């Protein structure tokens, strides 16, 4: 347990939608993240990745399951109890514009967590942390007095990263941090996160909607479909030997630059729309779109089980 910064067991997050409907955003998700490791969590929009992240950081009260941060069960802690623990776990959001206060200068945005956690007493003292951090994320002291709207998307995300890293957390939850950025900027942001990880040994839960985005950052990859984890294994394994039909479909939908290779690729196995999480299909939730579905798939939930050493998949046909 000592090497694990986060352990999530059977995490379930349901939301009421109207008088009788329930959104099954996350259902029984389990994984752990070791110190210094990155777990990439992937799936289509609406599959529950962000709900999972927000439950872990306790923006929501989990419906069921257990969240252990650095050996401490935080599942049912009050916001007051959580406050000192938040230093260990920070979040970077997808939309750096919406997540930054438009009326605060960059200096104040980055200094705010230092003051909230009593690391420093005054804004003056905070500057000793803020200016080196600005440099560390590729900005300069000149940027400190400006406002978020004066920056490009990439620069805004650097401010969001600086704010998340200023408390030197052990774990950062990155909720689609590069999805809203130009492709040319994505690699810069990913490199920044990776370099900082190598310096400080922090862990990331890196959320993305396609497997190509997590390829170069992840040690472990988890694939979610409609609230459930359907595959979990070492990153290189998932790209070389995916097991779950949904993962295979996600991989085959990654664009390939070489037209010859593109023709050789299997066509995407994912057809149709993601079913509603209000009334998810019974049995394997992927059965309505799976090209290999059998009768049993609509009747029995396939458990996530270890099909080969370290490689877990939730499919009746795997193994
Ligand atoms: Fe497809 Fe059945 Fe496997 Fe689900 S359990 S992924 S429907 S083969």
Short mmCIF file of C-alpha atoms and ligand atoms in Angstrom, two decimals:
data_model
loop_
_atom_site.label_atom_id
_atom_site.label_comp_id
_atom_site.label_asym_id
_atom_site.label_seq_id
_atom_site.Cartn_x
_atom_site.Cartn_y
_atom_site.Cartn_z
CA UNK A 1 0.00 0.00 0.00
CA UNK A 2 2.92 2.35 0.73
CA UNK A 3 3.61 2.96 -2.95
CA UNK A 4 0.04 3.94 -3.75
CA UNK A 5 -1.04 7.53 -3.60
CA UNK A 6 -4.62 6.75 -4.64
CA UNK A 7 -6.80 3.67 -4.28
CA UNK A 8 -10.32 3.73 -5.68
CA UNK A 9 -12.54 0.74 -4.91
CA UNK A 10 -16.02 0.16 -6.30
CA UNK A 11 -16.56 3.89 -6.87
CA UNK A 12 -20.16 4.60 -7.79
CA UNK A 13 -21.60 8.00 -8.60
CA UNK A 14 -25.28 8.32 -9.37
CA UNK A 15 -27.20 11.57 -9.81
CA UNK A 16 -30.93 12.14 -9.55
CA UNK A 17 -32.44 13.43 -12.78
CA UNK A 18 -36.04 14.42 -12.19
CA UNK A 19 -38.39 12.61 -9.82
CA UNK A 20 -37.63 9.01 -10.72
CA UNK A 21 -34.69 8.96 -13.13
CA UNK A 22 -31.14 8.26 -12.00
CA UNK A 23 -28.01 8.96 -14.05
CA UNK A 24 -25.57 6.08 -13.62
CA UNK A 25 -22.47 8.20 -14.23
CA UNK A 26 -19.96 5.85 -12.55
CA UNK A 27 -20.63 2.25 -11.51
CA UNK A 28 -18.21 0.18 -9.46
CA UNK A 29 -14.92 1.58 -10.78
CA UNK A 30 -11.71 0.32 -9.11
CA UNK A 31 -8.08 1.22 -9.79
CA UNK A 32 -5.02 2.51 -7.98
CA UNK A 33 -2.21 4.90 -8.85
CA UNK A 34 1.34 4.55 -7.56
CA UNK A 35 3.48 7.52 -6.57
CA UNK A 36 5.17 9.02 -9.60
CA UNK A 37 2.92 7.09 -12.00
CA UNK A 38 0.39 8.29 -14.58
CA UNK A 39 -2.87 6.50 -15.13
CA UNK A 40 -4.58 7.54 -18.35
CA UNK A 41 -8.38 7.24 -18.18
CA UNK A 42 -10.00 7.15 -21.59
CA UNK A 43 -13.45 6.91 -23.13
CA UNK A 44 -15.98 8.79 -25.24
CA UNK A 45 -17.61 11.97 -23.95
CA UNK A 46 -20.32 11.00 -21.48
CA UNK A 47 -18.71 7.74 -20.37
CA UNK A 48 -18.16 8.96 -16.79
CA UNK A 49 -14.46 9.90 -16.74
CA UNK A 50 -14.98 13.43 -15.48
CA UNK A 51 -17.62 12.34 -12.96
CA UNK A 52 -15.14 9.77 -11.71
CA UNK A 53 -12.45 12.47 -11.35
CA UNK A 54 -14.80 14.87 -9.59
CA UNK A 55 -15.91 12.16 -7.15
CA UNK A 56 -12.29 11.36 -6.36
CA UNK A 57 -11.50 14.99 -5.65
CA UNK A 58 -14.76 15.07 -3.64
CA UNK A 59 -16.53 17.75 -5.65
CA UNK A 60 -19.37 15.20 -5.35
CA UNK A 61 -20.30 12.87 -2.52
CA UNK A 62 -19.82 9.34 -3.88
CA UNK A 63 -22.92 7.15 -3.93
CA UNK A 64 -20.86 4.08 -3.00
CA UNK A 65 -17.30 2.77 -2.93
CA UNK A 66 -14.12 3.92 -1.28
CA UNK A 67 -11.46 6.55 -2.05
CA UNK A 68 -8.16 6.26 -0.21
CA UNK A 69 -5.67 9.11 -0.64
CA UNK A 70 -2.16 8.51 0.67
CA UNK A 71 -3.44 5.78 3.00
CA UNK A 72 -6.39 7.79 4.36
CA UNK A 73 -10.02 7.03 3.58
CA UNK A 74 -11.46 10.33 2.34
CA UNK A 75 -14.74 8.92 0.98
CA UNK A 76 -17.00 10.43 3.58
CA UNK A 77 -14.86 13.22 5.00
CA UNK A 78 -16.55 16.58 5.46
CA UNK A 79 -15.26 19.54 3.43
CA UNK A 80 -13.64 20.84 6.63
CA UNK A 81 -11.81 17.55 7.17
CA UNK A 82 -10.83 17.47 3.51
CA UNK A 83 -9.38 20.99 3.45
CA UNK A 84 -5.86 20.15 4.72
CA UNK A 85 -5.77 17.02 2.51
CA UNK A 86 -6.53 19.02 -0.64
CA UNK A 87 -2.90 20.10 -0.71
CA UNK A 88 -2.01 16.57 -1.71
CA UNK A 89 -4.49 16.39 -4.58
CA UNK A 90 -5.04 19.16 -7.12
CA UNK A 91 -6.90 19.40 -10.40
CA UNK A 92 -6.25 20.86 -13.85
CA UNK A 93 -9.42 21.54 -15.83
CA UNK A 94 -10.22 21.16 -19.50
CA UNK A 95 -11.25 24.73 -20.13
CA UNK A 96 -8.50 26.98 -18.77
CA UNK A 97 -10.59 30.08 -19.47
CA UNK A 98 -13.66 28.99 -17.52
CA UNK A 99 -11.59 27.68 -14.62
CA UNK A 100 -9.61 30.90 -14.07
CA UNK A 101 -11.16 33.88 -12.31
CA UNK A 102 -11.40 36.64 -14.95
CA UNK A 103 -11.18 39.39 -12.34
CA UNK A 104 -7.94 38.22 -10.73
CA UNK A 105 -4.42 38.76 -12.02
CA UNK A 106 -2.35 35.71 -12.85
CA UNK A 107 -0.22 36.41 -9.77
CA UNK A 108 -3.29 36.29 -7.52
CA UNK A 109 -4.71 33.20 -9.23
CA UNK A 110 -1.51 31.26 -8.58
CA UNK A 111 -1.01 32.71 -5.08
CA UNK A 112 -4.56 31.92 -3.91
CA UNK A 113 -3.93 28.25 -2.92
CA UNK A 114 -0.79 29.28 -0.98
CA UNK A 115 -2.83 31.72 1.08
CA UNK A 116 -5.80 29.36 1.47
CA UNK A 117 -3.54 26.62 2.83
CA UNK A 118 -1.56 29.03 5.03
CA UNK A 119 1.72 28.24 3.28
CA UNK A 120 2.30 32.01 3.27
CA UNK A 121 0.65 34.84 5.18
CA UNK A 122 0.82 37.67 2.66
CA UNK A 123 0.70 38.21 -1.09
CA UNK A 124 4.22 39.61 -0.82
CA UNK A 125 5.49 36.31 0.61
CA UNK A 126 3.55 34.41 -2.05
CA UNK A 127 5.58 36.13 -4.78
CA UNK A 128 8.63 34.09 -3.75
CA UNK A 129 6.70 30.99 -4.89
CA UNK A 130 4.70 32.50 -7.75
CA UNK A 131 7.54 33.96 -9.84
CA UNK A 132 9.68 30.77 -9.94
CA UNK A 133 6.53 28.78 -10.78
CA UNK A 134 5.65 31.15 -13.63
CA UNK A 135 9.11 30.56 -15.07
CA UNK A 136 8.77 26.83 -14.51
CA UNK A 137 5.62 26.64 -16.64
CA UNK A 138 7.13 28.72 -19.44
CA UNK A 139 5.72 32.15 -18.52
CA UNK A 140 7.61 35.17 -17.19
CA UNK A 141 7.38 37.68 -14.36
CA UNK A 142 5.91 40.12 -16.89
CA UNK A 143 2.81 37.93 -17.14
CA UNK A 144 2.11 38.13 -13.40
CA UNK A 145 0.06 41.33 -13.50
CA UNK A 146 -2.09 40.38 -16.47
CA UNK A 147 -5.57 38.84 -16.59
CA UNK A 148 -6.58 35.47 -18.04
CA UNK A 149 -8.36 36.99 -21.07
CA UNK A 150 -5.06 38.53 -22.20
CA UNK A 151 -3.55 35.09 -22.82
CA UNK A 152 -3.79 32.43 -25.53
CA UNK A 153 -5.41 29.08 -24.70
CA UNK A 154 -2.01 27.43 -24.21
CA UNK A 155 -0.81 30.20 -21.90
CA UNK A 156 -4.03 30.03 -19.89
CA UNK A 157 -3.55 26.32 -19.42
CA UNK A 158 0.00 27.02 -18.20
CA UNK A 159 -1.51 29.32 -15.58
CA UNK A 160 -3.94 26.54 -14.58
CA UNK A 161 -1.02 24.12 -14.30
CA UNK A 162 1.00 26.61 -12.21
CA UNK A 163 -1.97 27.00 -9.85
CA UNK A 164 -2.32 23.21 -9.52
CA UNK A 165 1.41 22.64 -8.94
CA UNK A 166 2.13 25.56 -6.60
CA UNK A 167 1.26 23.48 -3.50
CA UNK A 168 3.54 20.63 -4.66
CA UNK A 169 0.77 18.03 -4.61
CA UNK A 170 1.36 14.27 -4.68
CA UNK A 171 -1.43 13.72 -7.19
CA UNK A 172 -2.82 15.93 -9.94
CA UNK A 173 -6.07 15.06 -11.67
CA UNK A 174 -5.82 16.35 -15.24
CA UNK A 175 -9.34 16.50 -16.68
CA UNK A 176 -8.81 16.65 -20.45
CA UNK A 177 -6.12 19.32 -20.02
CA UNK A 178 -5.11 19.37 -23.69
CA UNK A 179 -8.42 18.68 -25.47
CA UNK A 180 -9.24 22.38 -25.95
CA UNK A 181 -5.74 23.31 -27.19
CA UNK A 182 -4.30 23.46 -30.70
CA UNK A 183 -2.43 20.30 -31.66
CA UNK A 184 0.83 22.28 -31.82
CA UNK A 185 0.38 23.37 -28.18
CA UNK A 186 -0.76 19.98 -26.87
CA UNK A 187 2.73 18.46 -27.04
CA UNK A 188 4.23 21.44 -25.16
CA UNK A 189 1.73 21.07 -22.32
CA UNK A 190 2.22 17.30 -22.15
CA UNK A 191 6.01 17.76 -22.07
CA UNK A 192 5.68 20.32 -19.28
CA UNK A 193 3.60 17.90 -17.19
CA UNK A 194 5.99 15.02 -17.85
CA UNK A 195 9.11 17.06 -17.03
CA UNK A 196 7.59 18.24 -13.78
CA UNK A 197 6.64 14.67 -12.90
CA UNK A 198 10.23 13.55 -13.41
CA UNK A 199 11.51 16.36 -11.19
CA UNK A 200 9.01 15.95 -8.36
CA UNK A 201 7.76 12.37 -8.60
CA UNK A 202 4.10 13.34 -8.49
CA UNK A 203 1.35 11.13 -9.90
CA UNK A 204 -1.27 12.03 -12.51
CA UNK A 205 -4.74 10.79 -13.27
CA UNK A 206 -4.83 11.95 -16.89
CA UNK A 207 -8.26 12.00 -18.50
CA UNK A 208 -8.74 12.11 -22.26
CA UNK A 209 -11.37 11.08 -24.77
CA UNK A 210 -9.04 9.26 -27.11
CA UNK A 211 -6.21 6.84 -26.69
CA UNK A 212 -3.74 8.82 -28.80
CA UNK A 213 -3.76 11.65 -26.22
CA UNK A 214 -2.66 9.48 -23.30
CA UNK A 215 -0.18 7.36 -25.22
CA UNK A 216 2.95 9.33 -24.33
CA UNK A 217 2.08 10.21 -20.76
CA UNK A 218 0.62 7.05 -19.25
CA UNK A 219 2.20 4.13 -17.42
CA UNK A 220 -1.18 2.46 -17.03
CA UNK A 221 -4.32 2.98 -19.12
CA UNK A 222 -7.92 2.43 -18.05
CA UNK A 223 -10.76 2.47 -20.57
CA UNK A 224 -14.25 3.47 -19.42
CA UNK A 225 -17.53 2.77 -21.15
CA UNK A 226 -20.84 4.11 -19.88
CA UNK A 227 -19.74 4.38 -16.26
CA UNK A 228 -17.76 1.14 -16.04
CA UNK A 229 -14.08 0.35 -16.38
CA UNK A 230 -13.82 -2.19 -19.22
CA UNK A 231 -10.04 -2.58 -19.60
CA UNK A 232 -7.03 -1.77 -17.43
CA UNK A 233 -3.38 -2.61 -18.09
CA UNK A 234 0.12 -1.26 -18.72
CA UNK A 235 0.10 1.43 -21.41
CA UNK A 236 2.32 -0.39 -23.91
CA UNK A 237 0.14 -3.50 -23.61
CA UNK A 238 -3.09 -1.68 -24.44
CA UNK A 239 -1.66 -0.34 -27.70
CA UNK A 240 0.02 -3.65 -28.66
CA UNK A 241 -2.58 -6.15 -27.54
CA UNK A 242 -5.95 -4.61 -26.63
CA UNK A 243 -8.51 -7.16 -25.46
CA UNK A 244 -11.85 -5.43 -25.10
CA UNK A 245 -13.86 -4.79 -28.30
CA UNK A 246 -14.51 -1.20 -27.18
CA UNK A 247 -10.78 -0.53 -26.73
CA UNK A 248 -10.12 -2.03 -30.15
CA UNK A 249 -12.75 0.26 -31.61
CA UNK A 250 -11.21 3.32 -29.94
CA UNK A 251 -7.77 2.36 -31.27
CA UNK A 252 -9.01 1.80 -34.78
CA UNK A 253 -10.62 5.22 -34.83
CA UNK A 254 -7.30 7.03 -34.17
CA UNK A 255 -6.39 8.78 -37.45
CA UNK A 256 -3.27 7.46 -39.20
CA UNK A 257 -1.17 9.89 -41.26
CA UNK A 258 0.15 7.27 -43.71
CA UNK A 259 -2.65 6.52 -46.26
CA UNK A 260 -1.27 3.00 -46.89
CA UNK A 261 -1.38 2.16 -43.19
CA UNK A 262 -4.79 3.80 -42.88
CA UNK A 263 -6.18 1.44 -45.54
CA UNK A 264 -4.71 -1.58 -43.73
CA UNK A 265 -6.34 -0.64 -40.43
CA UNK A 266 -9.48 -2.41 -39.33
CA UNK A 267 -12.46 -0.13 -39.64
CA UNK A 268 -13.84 1.20 -36.33
CA UNK A 269 -15.87 -1.37 -34.44
CA UNK A 270 -17.85 1.36 -32.69
CA UNK A 271 -21.06 2.13 -34.44
CA UNK A 272 -24.11 3.94 -33.12
CA UNK A 273 -24.43 6.37 -30.25
CA UNK A 274 -23.53 6.00 -26.61
CA UNK A 275 -26.71 4.81 -24.82
CA UNK A 276 -28.18 7.02 -22.11
CA UNK A 277 -26.63 6.64 -18.66
CA UNK A 278 -30.16 7.14 -17.28
CA UNK A 279 -31.19 3.74 -18.56
CA UNK A 280 -27.99 1.85 -19.37
CA UNK A 281 -28.31 -1.46 -21.26
CA UNK A 282 -28.41 -4.58 -19.03
CA UNK A 283 -25.55 -7.07 -18.95
CA UNK A 284 -22.50 -5.75 -20.78
CA UNK A 285 -23.32 -2.10 -21.40
CA UNK A 286 -21.43 -2.25 -24.70
CA UNK A 287 -23.60 -5.05 -26.13
CA UNK A 288 -25.81 -2.67 -28.15
CA UNK A 289 -22.78 -1.57 -30.18
CA UNK A 290 -20.46 -4.57 -29.96
CA UNK A 291 -19.88 -6.50 -33.21
CA UNK A 292 -19.15 -9.69 -31.21
CA UNK A 293 -22.15 -9.60 -28.85
CA UNK A 294 -23.75 -12.96 -27.91
CA UNK A 295 -26.98 -13.66 -26.01
CA UNK A 296 -25.13 -13.86 -22.70
CA UNK A 297 -23.80 -10.31 -23.19
CA UNK A 298 -27.28 -8.80 -22.77
CA UNK A 299 -27.96 -10.89 -19.67
CA UNK A 300 -24.85 -10.99 -17.51
CA UNK A 301 -22.49 -8.22 -16.46
CA UNK A 302 -18.94 -9.28 -17.38
CA UNK A 303 -16.70 -8.66 -14.35
CA UNK A 304 -13.38 -6.88 -14.78
CA UNK A 305 -10.98 -9.77 -14.36
CA UNK A 306 -7.29 -10.42 -14.86
CA UNK A 307 -7.13 -12.14 -18.25
CA UNK A 308 -3.32 -12.25 -18.38
CA UNK A 309 -0.78 -11.02 -15.79
CA UNK A 310 -1.61 -7.36 -15.06
CA UNK A 311 -4.11 -7.12 -17.92
CA UNK A 312 -7.74 -6.75 -16.84
CA UNK A 313 -10.75 -6.78 -19.14
CA UNK A 314 -14.52 -6.96 -18.69
CA UNK A 315 -15.75 -9.07 -21.58
CA UNK A 316 -17.37 -12.52 -21.68
CA UNK A 317 -15.25 -13.44 -24.69
CA UNK A 318 -11.86 -12.33 -23.34
CA UNK A 319 -9.63 -15.19 -22.26
FE1 LIG B 1 -18.97 -7.45 -26.67
FE2 LIG B 1 -20.11 -9.32 -25.15
FE3 LIG B 1 -17.59 -8.64 -24.73
FE4 LIG B 1 -19.56 -6.96 -24.12
S1 LIG B 1 -19.17 -8.94 -23.17
S2 LIG B 1 -17.68 -6.46 -25.15
S3 LIG B 1 -21.00 -7.34 -25.77
S4 LIG B 1 -18.41 -9.63 -26.56
#
